[in-house]
Amino acid sequence: MELHDVWFVLIAVLWTGYFFLEGFDFGVGILTKLLARNRTEKRVLINTIGPVWDGNEVWLLSAGGATFAAFPEWYATLFSGFYLALLIILVCLIVRGVAFEYRAKRPEENWQRNWETAIFWTSLLPAFLWGVAFGNIVRGVKIDKNFEYAGNFWDLLNPYAILGGLVTLTLFTFHGAVFTALKTVGDIRVRARKLALQVGLVTALLALAFLIWTQVDSGDGKSLVALIVAVVALVAALGAIQLGREGWSFAFSGVTIVAAVAMLFLSLFPNVMPSSLNPDWSLTVTNASSSPYTLRIMTWCAGIATPIVLLYQGWTYWVFRKRIGTQHIAEAAH
């Protein structure tokens, strides 16, 4: 296996980790409107991800940085062609971080309600837009012979990509509801389980349609295996949450995300960004990659830094592993 193939796999792993972790993160943010009945319950939801949300975004930075260094042509075409969509996501992530930090800085109800609204929308929009973006990457976009994007923003809003956005939106909401049930106690835990079942059924229908469409359009034997794993894991997650086994349900919903993202990258390889105008103009792992020397240096750096990052992030989740409920929220926090 060549180094550019290795880095394609590593970038796929980084995006998988990001969607697994930031997926429930976005889902909890969406649930602040759908599940929480009062300000105390909203605080419970925010506290479940409070210690980890910023660490989850490290995976996005790593994926973007790795793409820039390992596949500069891919990075340039992607960020120029998807500029508006990625700008919206970036603004959402900035506002979302500010909202988490500033919501409790003042006691006025309007102040806190406005920041809570910001948390909801800045969780919902990226959850949808990431699916749209990856749907377009897999389907192919208008890339000309100079490897430059020749379309416009509206070309990205096609039926396949919109379905992909709905899948990530519902899947992340389901993942967040299961995480909420895993991390809370009391009535909010019961309602989170019920909501997870409802959202999960919708997710199953949308995901099945999207994955079958992907398989028919650009899949092979390996992607078919990933499709089957994703579907089986999602059904298992629904069964586990029905039985009140939140830990198993969260693990299976995570496997669903991992298998679904793996299927997208398996369907994509050896392309990194197919051209819908002419297959010969597609960006591949070969024509979009950096020099072998650059990839060797990156491999050594990643081999040293990645275990350290995994250790300290894993330690964070271990330290904040206990459940919380409304009884743990001090009155002064409002």
Short mmCIF file of C-alpha atoms in Angstrom, two decimals:
data_model
loop_
_atom_site.label_atom_id
_atom_site.label_comp_id
_atom_site.label_asym_id
_atom_site.label_seq_id
_atom_site.Cartn_x
_atom_site.Cartn_y
_atom_site.Cartn_z
CA MET A 1 0.00 0.00 0.00
CA GLU A 2 1.37 3.40 -1.03
CA LEU A 3 1.62 6.26 1.45
CA HIS A 4 -1.11 8.23 -0.30
CA ASP A 5 -3.43 5.23 0.18
CA VAL A 6 -2.46 5.11 3.87
CA TRP A 7 -3.30 8.78 4.29
CA PHE A 8 -6.63 8.34 2.55
CA VAL A 9 -7.44 5.70 5.17
CA LEU A 10 -6.16 7.92 8.01
CA ILE A 11 -8.28 10.86 6.85
CA ALA A 12 -11.28 8.53 6.68
CA VAL A 13 -10.55 7.48 10.28
CA LEU A 14 -10.32 11.13 11.39
CA TRP A 15 -13.67 11.98 9.80
CA THR A 16 -15.18 8.85 11.32
CA GLY A 17 -13.95 9.85 14.77
CA TYR A 18 -15.28 13.37 14.28
CA PHE A 19 -18.75 12.21 13.27
CA PHE A 20 -18.86 9.64 16.09
CA LEU A 21 -17.95 12.18 18.78
CA GLU A 22 -19.33 15.43 17.40
CA GLY A 23 -22.39 13.48 16.25
CA PHE A 24 -23.79 13.01 19.76
CA ASP A 25 -22.47 16.48 20.58
CA PHE A 26 -24.63 18.02 17.83
CA GLY A 27 -27.49 15.73 18.82
CA VAL A 28 -27.51 16.96 22.41
CA GLY A 29 -27.49 20.56 21.18
CA ILE A 30 -30.55 19.82 19.03
CA LEU A 31 -32.26 18.15 21.99
CA THR A 32 -32.07 21.34 24.05
CA LYS A 33 -35.20 22.36 22.09
CA LEU A 34 -36.78 18.96 21.46
CA LEU A 35 -36.34 17.28 24.83
CA ALA A 36 -35.72 19.81 27.61
CA ARG A 37 -38.87 21.19 29.23
CA ASN A 38 -37.31 23.95 31.31
CA ARG A 39 -34.08 25.82 31.87
CA THR A 40 -32.82 23.32 34.45
CA GLU A 41 -33.18 20.42 32.01
CA LYS A 42 -31.42 22.44 29.33
CA ARG A 43 -28.58 22.94 31.76
CA VAL A 44 -28.46 19.17 32.37
CA LEU A 45 -28.15 18.53 28.64
CA ILE A 46 -25.46 21.16 28.20
CA ASN A 47 -23.54 19.74 31.16
CA THR A 48 -23.47 16.25 29.64
CA ILE A 49 -21.25 17.56 26.83
CA GLY A 50 -19.71 20.55 28.64
CA PRO A 51 -16.37 18.85 29.44
CA VAL A 52 -15.93 17.24 26.00
CA TRP A 53 -17.47 19.31 23.19
CA ASP A 54 -14.31 21.32 22.49
CA GLY A 55 -12.15 18.19 22.50
CA ASN A 56 -14.48 16.57 19.98
CA GLU A 57 -13.77 19.39 17.52
CA VAL A 58 -10.06 18.51 17.57
CA TRP A 59 -10.95 15.67 15.20
CA LEU A 60 -12.28 18.16 12.66
CA LEU A 61 -9.13 20.27 12.88
CA SER A 62 -7.01 17.15 12.45
CA ALA A 63 -9.04 15.96 9.46
CA GLY A 64 -8.84 19.37 7.79
CA GLY A 65 -5.14 19.74 8.52
CA ALA A 66 -4.35 16.24 7.29
CA THR A 67 -6.27 16.86 4.07
CA PHE A 68 -4.40 20.12 3.50
CA ALA A 69 -1.00 18.50 4.03
CA ALA A 70 -1.56 15.10 2.40
CA PHE A 71 -3.89 16.06 -0.47
CA PRO A 72 -3.51 19.79 -1.21
CA GLU A 73 -5.38 19.56 -4.54
CA TRP A 74 -8.33 17.94 -2.79
CA TYR A 75 -8.27 20.56 -0.05
CA ALA A 76 -8.10 23.45 -2.54
CA THR A 77 -10.95 22.20 -4.72
CA LEU A 78 -13.11 21.20 -1.76
CA PHE A 79 -12.77 24.46 0.14
CA SER A 80 -13.18 26.65 -2.93
CA GLY A 81 -16.15 24.72 -4.35
CA PHE A 82 -17.91 24.26 -1.00
CA TYR A 83 -16.87 27.66 0.29
CA LEU A 84 -20.29 28.99 1.33
CA ALA A 85 -21.43 25.74 2.95
CA LEU A 86 -18.15 25.36 4.86
CA LEU A 87 -18.25 29.04 5.88
CA ILE A 88 -21.72 28.52 7.36
CA ILE A 89 -20.44 25.49 9.28
CA LEU A 90 -17.41 27.44 10.53
CA VAL A 91 -19.55 30.37 11.72
CA CYS A 92 -21.90 27.93 13.44
CA LEU A 93 -19.02 26.24 15.28
CA ILE A 94 -17.66 29.61 16.42
CA VAL A 95 -21.05 30.87 17.64
CA ARG A 96 -21.77 27.51 19.26
CA GLY A 97 -18.57 27.63 21.29
CA VAL A 98 -19.31 31.19 22.39
CA ALA A 99 -22.86 30.17 23.34
CA PHE A 100 -21.64 27.37 25.60
CA GLU A 101 -19.23 29.70 27.38
CA TYR A 102 -21.40 32.83 27.64
CA ARG A 103 -24.87 31.42 28.31
CA ALA A 104 -24.48 31.42 32.09
CA LYS A 105 -22.44 34.63 32.34
CA ARG A 106 -25.55 36.74 33.03
CA PRO A 107 -28.77 35.86 34.89
CA GLU A 108 -31.28 37.60 32.57
CA GLU A 109 -33.78 35.21 31.01
CA ASN A 110 -33.58 36.78 27.54
CA TRP A 111 -29.79 36.51 27.56
CA GLN A 112 -29.83 32.81 28.39
CA ARG A 113 -32.73 32.01 26.07
CA ASN A 114 -31.00 33.68 23.12
CA TRP A 115 -27.80 31.69 23.67
CA GLU A 116 -29.83 28.47 24.04
CA THR A 117 -31.50 29.21 20.70
CA ALA A 118 -28.04 29.73 19.21
CA ILE A 119 -26.91 26.34 20.55
CA PHE A 120 -29.89 24.67 18.89
CA TRP A 121 -29.43 26.21 15.44
CA THR A 122 -25.64 25.97 15.42
CA SER A 123 -25.98 22.26 16.20
CA LEU A 124 -28.73 21.59 13.67
CA LEU A 125 -27.21 23.39 10.66
CA PRO A 126 -23.77 21.69 10.74
CA ALA A 127 -25.41 18.31 11.37
CA PHE A 128 -27.37 18.79 8.13
CA LEU A 129 -24.66 20.49 6.05
CA TRP A 130 -21.99 17.86 6.73
CA GLY A 131 -24.28 15.26 5.18
CA VAL A 132 -24.90 17.51 2.18
CA ALA A 133 -21.15 18.06 1.75
CA PHE A 134 -20.20 14.39 1.91
CA GLY A 135 -23.13 13.43 -0.28
CA ASN A 136 -21.74 15.72 -2.98
CA ILE A 137 -18.19 14.44 -2.53
CA VAL A 138 -19.29 10.85 -3.08
CA ARG A 139 -21.75 11.64 -5.89
CA GLY A 140 -19.32 13.87 -7.74
CA VAL A 141 -19.34 17.58 -8.54
CA LYS A 142 -18.50 19.78 -11.53
CA ILE A 143 -14.70 19.72 -11.66
CA ASP A 144 -13.05 20.95 -14.86
CA LYS A 145 -9.82 19.84 -16.51
CA ASN A 146 -7.82 22.19 -14.26
CA PHE A 147 -9.19 20.38 -11.16
CA GLU A 148 -11.21 23.47 -10.23
CA TYR A 149 -14.85 23.51 -9.17
CA ALA A 150 -16.98 24.79 -12.05
CA GLY A 151 -20.42 24.72 -10.40
CA ASN A 152 -22.21 26.96 -7.93
CA PHE A 153 -23.78 26.68 -4.49
CA TRP A 154 -27.16 25.58 -5.82
CA ASP A 155 -25.60 22.63 -7.65
CA LEU A 156 -24.79 21.21 -4.23
CA LEU A 157 -28.47 21.11 -3.24
CA ASN A 158 -29.39 18.04 -5.27
CA PRO A 159 -31.76 15.27 -4.07
CA TYR A 160 -28.98 12.81 -3.18
CA ALA A 161 -27.03 15.35 -1.13
CA ILE A 162 -30.16 16.66 0.63
CA LEU A 163 -31.07 13.07 1.56
CA GLY A 164 -27.53 12.70 2.92
CA GLY A 165 -28.04 15.83 5.01
CA LEU A 166 -31.30 14.49 6.43
CA VAL A 167 -29.57 11.21 7.29
CA THR A 168 -26.75 12.89 9.24
CA LEU A 169 -29.25 15.22 10.94
CA THR A 170 -31.50 12.42 12.17
CA LEU A 171 -28.64 10.01 12.88
CA PHE A 172 -26.80 12.57 15.01
CA THR A 173 -30.04 13.44 16.83
CA PHE A 174 -30.62 9.75 17.54
CA HIS A 175 -26.99 9.35 18.66
CA GLY A 176 -27.41 12.37 20.95
CA ALA A 177 -30.66 11.07 22.43
CA VAL A 178 -29.02 7.73 23.26
CA PHE A 179 -26.06 9.58 24.78
CA THR A 180 -28.46 11.69 26.86
CA ALA A 181 -30.18 8.56 28.14
CA LEU A 182 -26.76 7.13 28.98
CA LYS A 183 -25.59 10.23 30.86
CA THR A 184 -28.71 11.32 32.80
CA VAL A 185 -31.01 10.10 35.55
CA GLY A 186 -34.67 10.64 36.32
CA ASP A 187 -37.50 11.69 34.03
CA ILE A 188 -35.23 13.22 31.40
CA ARG A 189 -33.56 9.84 30.92
CA VAL A 190 -36.93 8.15 30.34
CA ARG A 191 -38.02 10.78 27.83
CA ALA A 192 -34.65 10.60 26.06
CA ARG A 193 -35.13 6.84 25.54
CA LYS A 194 -38.61 7.40 24.13
CA LEU A 195 -37.43 10.15 21.80
CA ALA A 196 -34.47 8.03 20.69
CA LEU A 197 -36.86 5.30 19.55
CA GLN A 198 -38.99 7.76 17.59
CA VAL A 199 -36.05 9.48 15.91
CA GLY A 200 -34.31 6.16 15.37
CA LEU A 201 -37.16 4.77 13.29
CA VAL A 202 -37.08 7.83 11.02
CA THR A 203 -33.30 7.54 10.82
CA ALA A 204 -33.52 3.90 9.80
CA LEU A 205 -35.80 4.66 6.85
CA LEU A 206 -33.73 7.60 5.60
CA ALA A 207 -30.39 5.86 6.12
CA LEU A 208 -31.53 2.71 4.33
CA ALA A 209 -32.65 4.73 1.30
CA PHE A 210 -29.43 6.78 1.21
CA LEU A 211 -27.06 3.83 1.64
CA ILE A 212 -28.85 1.71 -0.96
CA TRP A 213 -28.73 4.65 -3.37
CA THR A 214 -25.00 4.99 -2.72
CA GLN A 215 -24.41 1.28 -3.19
CA VAL A 216 -26.30 1.16 -6.48
CA ASP A 217 -24.60 4.30 -7.77
CA SER A 218 -20.96 3.71 -6.83
CA GLY A 219 -20.63 0.77 -4.45
CA ASP A 220 -18.78 -2.54 -4.63
CA GLY A 221 -18.48 -5.68 -2.50
CA LYS A 222 -16.63 -3.96 0.34
CA SER A 223 -19.09 -1.09 0.57
CA LEU A 224 -21.95 -3.62 0.58
CA VAL A 225 -20.46 -5.25 3.69
CA ALA A 226 -20.25 -1.83 5.35
CA LEU A 227 -23.89 -1.14 4.40
CA ILE A 228 -25.04 -4.39 6.00
CA VAL A 229 -23.04 -3.66 9.17
CA ALA A 230 -24.54 -0.15 9.39
CA VAL A 231 -28.12 -1.41 9.01
CA VAL A 232 -27.69 -4.29 11.48
CA ALA A 233 -26.02 -1.99 14.04
CA LEU A 234 -28.81 0.58 13.77
CA VAL A 235 -31.46 -2.09 14.32
CA ALA A 236 -29.46 -3.38 17.31
CA ALA A 237 -29.21 0.16 18.71
CA LEU A 238 -33.00 0.53 18.50
CA GLY A 239 -33.50 -2.82 20.19
CA ALA A 240 -31.05 -2.00 22.98
CA ILE A 241 -32.63 1.37 23.77
CA GLN A 242 -36.05 -0.29 23.82
CA LEU A 243 -34.72 -2.65 26.51
CA GLY A 244 -33.18 0.23 28.49
CA ARG A 245 -29.58 -0.80 27.71
CA GLU A 246 -28.25 2.66 26.91
CA GLY A 247 -24.60 1.63 26.92
CA TRP A 248 -25.12 -1.06 24.28
CA SER A 249 -27.39 1.25 22.28
CA PHE A 250 -24.74 3.98 22.25
CA ALA A 251 -22.10 1.48 21.15
CA PHE A 252 -24.31 0.21 18.31
CA SER A 253 -25.29 3.71 17.19
CA GLY A 254 -21.57 4.50 17.10
CA VAL A 255 -20.94 1.39 14.97
CA THR A 256 -23.70 2.64 12.64
CA ILE A 257 -21.87 5.93 12.14
CA VAL A 258 -18.51 4.21 11.68
CA ALA A 259 -19.89 1.74 9.12
CA ALA A 260 -21.82 4.42 7.22
CA VAL A 261 -18.78 6.70 6.93
CA ALA A 262 -16.62 3.71 5.97
CA MET A 263 -19.10 2.88 3.20
CA LEU A 264 -18.88 6.42 1.82
CA PHE A 265 -15.08 6.34 1.71
CA LEU A 266 -15.04 2.81 0.25
CA SER A 267 -17.42 3.99 -2.47
CA LEU A 268 -15.18 6.99 -3.10
CA PHE A 269 -11.77 5.27 -3.35
CA PRO A 270 -9.51 5.68 -5.34
CA ASN A 271 -11.12 9.04 -6.05
CA VAL A 272 -11.10 11.75 -3.43
CA MET A 273 -13.44 14.02 -5.39
CA PRO A 274 -15.04 12.65 -8.56
CA SER A 275 -15.83 14.94 -11.49
CA SER A 276 -19.39 14.76 -12.81
CA LEU A 277 -18.24 16.46 -16.05
CA ASN A 278 -15.58 13.96 -17.07
CA PRO A 279 -14.22 10.99 -15.05
CA ASP A 280 -10.73 11.80 -16.34
CA TRP A 281 -10.89 15.13 -14.50
CA SER A 282 -11.56 13.50 -11.12
CA LEU A 283 -9.23 14.08 -8.20
CA THR A 284 -7.68 10.81 -7.04
CA VAL A 285 -5.35 9.71 -4.27
CA THR A 286 -2.57 9.83 -6.86
CA ASN A 287 -3.00 13.16 -8.64
CA ALA A 288 -4.15 15.08 -5.54
CA SER A 289 -1.48 13.93 -3.07
CA SER A 290 1.64 15.62 -1.74
CA SER A 291 5.14 14.35 -2.42
CA PRO A 292 6.26 11.02 -0.90
CA TYR A 293 8.75 12.90 1.31
CA THR A 294 5.97 15.08 2.77
CA LEU A 295 3.83 12.03 3.42
CA ARG A 296 6.71 10.25 5.19
CA ILE A 297 7.28 13.20 7.52
CA MET A 298 3.55 13.39 8.23
CA THR A 299 3.43 9.68 9.01
CA TRP A 300 6.17 9.98 11.64
CA CYS A 301 4.48 13.01 13.24
CA ALA A 302 1.08 11.32 13.28
CA GLY A 303 2.56 8.16 14.77
CA ILE A 304 3.93 10.14 17.72
CA ALA A 305 1.10 12.63 18.32
CA THR A 306 -2.01 10.49 17.74
CA PRO A 307 -1.58 8.11 20.74
CA ILE A 308 -1.06 11.11 23.04
CA VAL A 309 -4.25 12.79 21.81
CA LEU A 310 -6.23 9.57 22.22
CA LEU A 311 -4.93 9.08 25.75
CA TYR A 312 -5.82 12.51 27.07
CA GLN A 313 -9.21 12.56 25.35
CA GLY A 314 -10.00 9.09 26.68
CA TRP A 315 -8.99 10.25 30.16
CA THR A 316 -11.42 13.18 29.88
CA TYR A 317 -14.33 10.87 29.14
CA TRP A 318 -13.33 8.61 32.02
CA VAL A 319 -13.19 11.47 34.53
CA PHE A 320 -16.63 12.77 33.51
CA ARG A 321 -18.28 9.36 33.12
CA LYS A 322 -21.01 9.66 35.80
CA ARG A 323 -24.67 10.40 35.18
CA ILE A 324 -26.22 13.74 36.10
CA GLY A 325 -29.77 14.98 36.69
CA THR A 326 -31.72 18.07 37.65
CA GLN A 327 -30.82 17.52 41.31
CA HIS A 328 -27.18 18.18 40.46
CA ILE A 329 -27.89 21.64 39.04
CA ALA A 330 -27.31 24.39 41.59
CA GLU A 331 -29.88 27.20 41.66
CA ALA A 332 -27.10 29.76 41.29
CA ALA A 333 -26.20 28.27 37.89
CA HIS A 334 -29.26 30.01 36.44
#
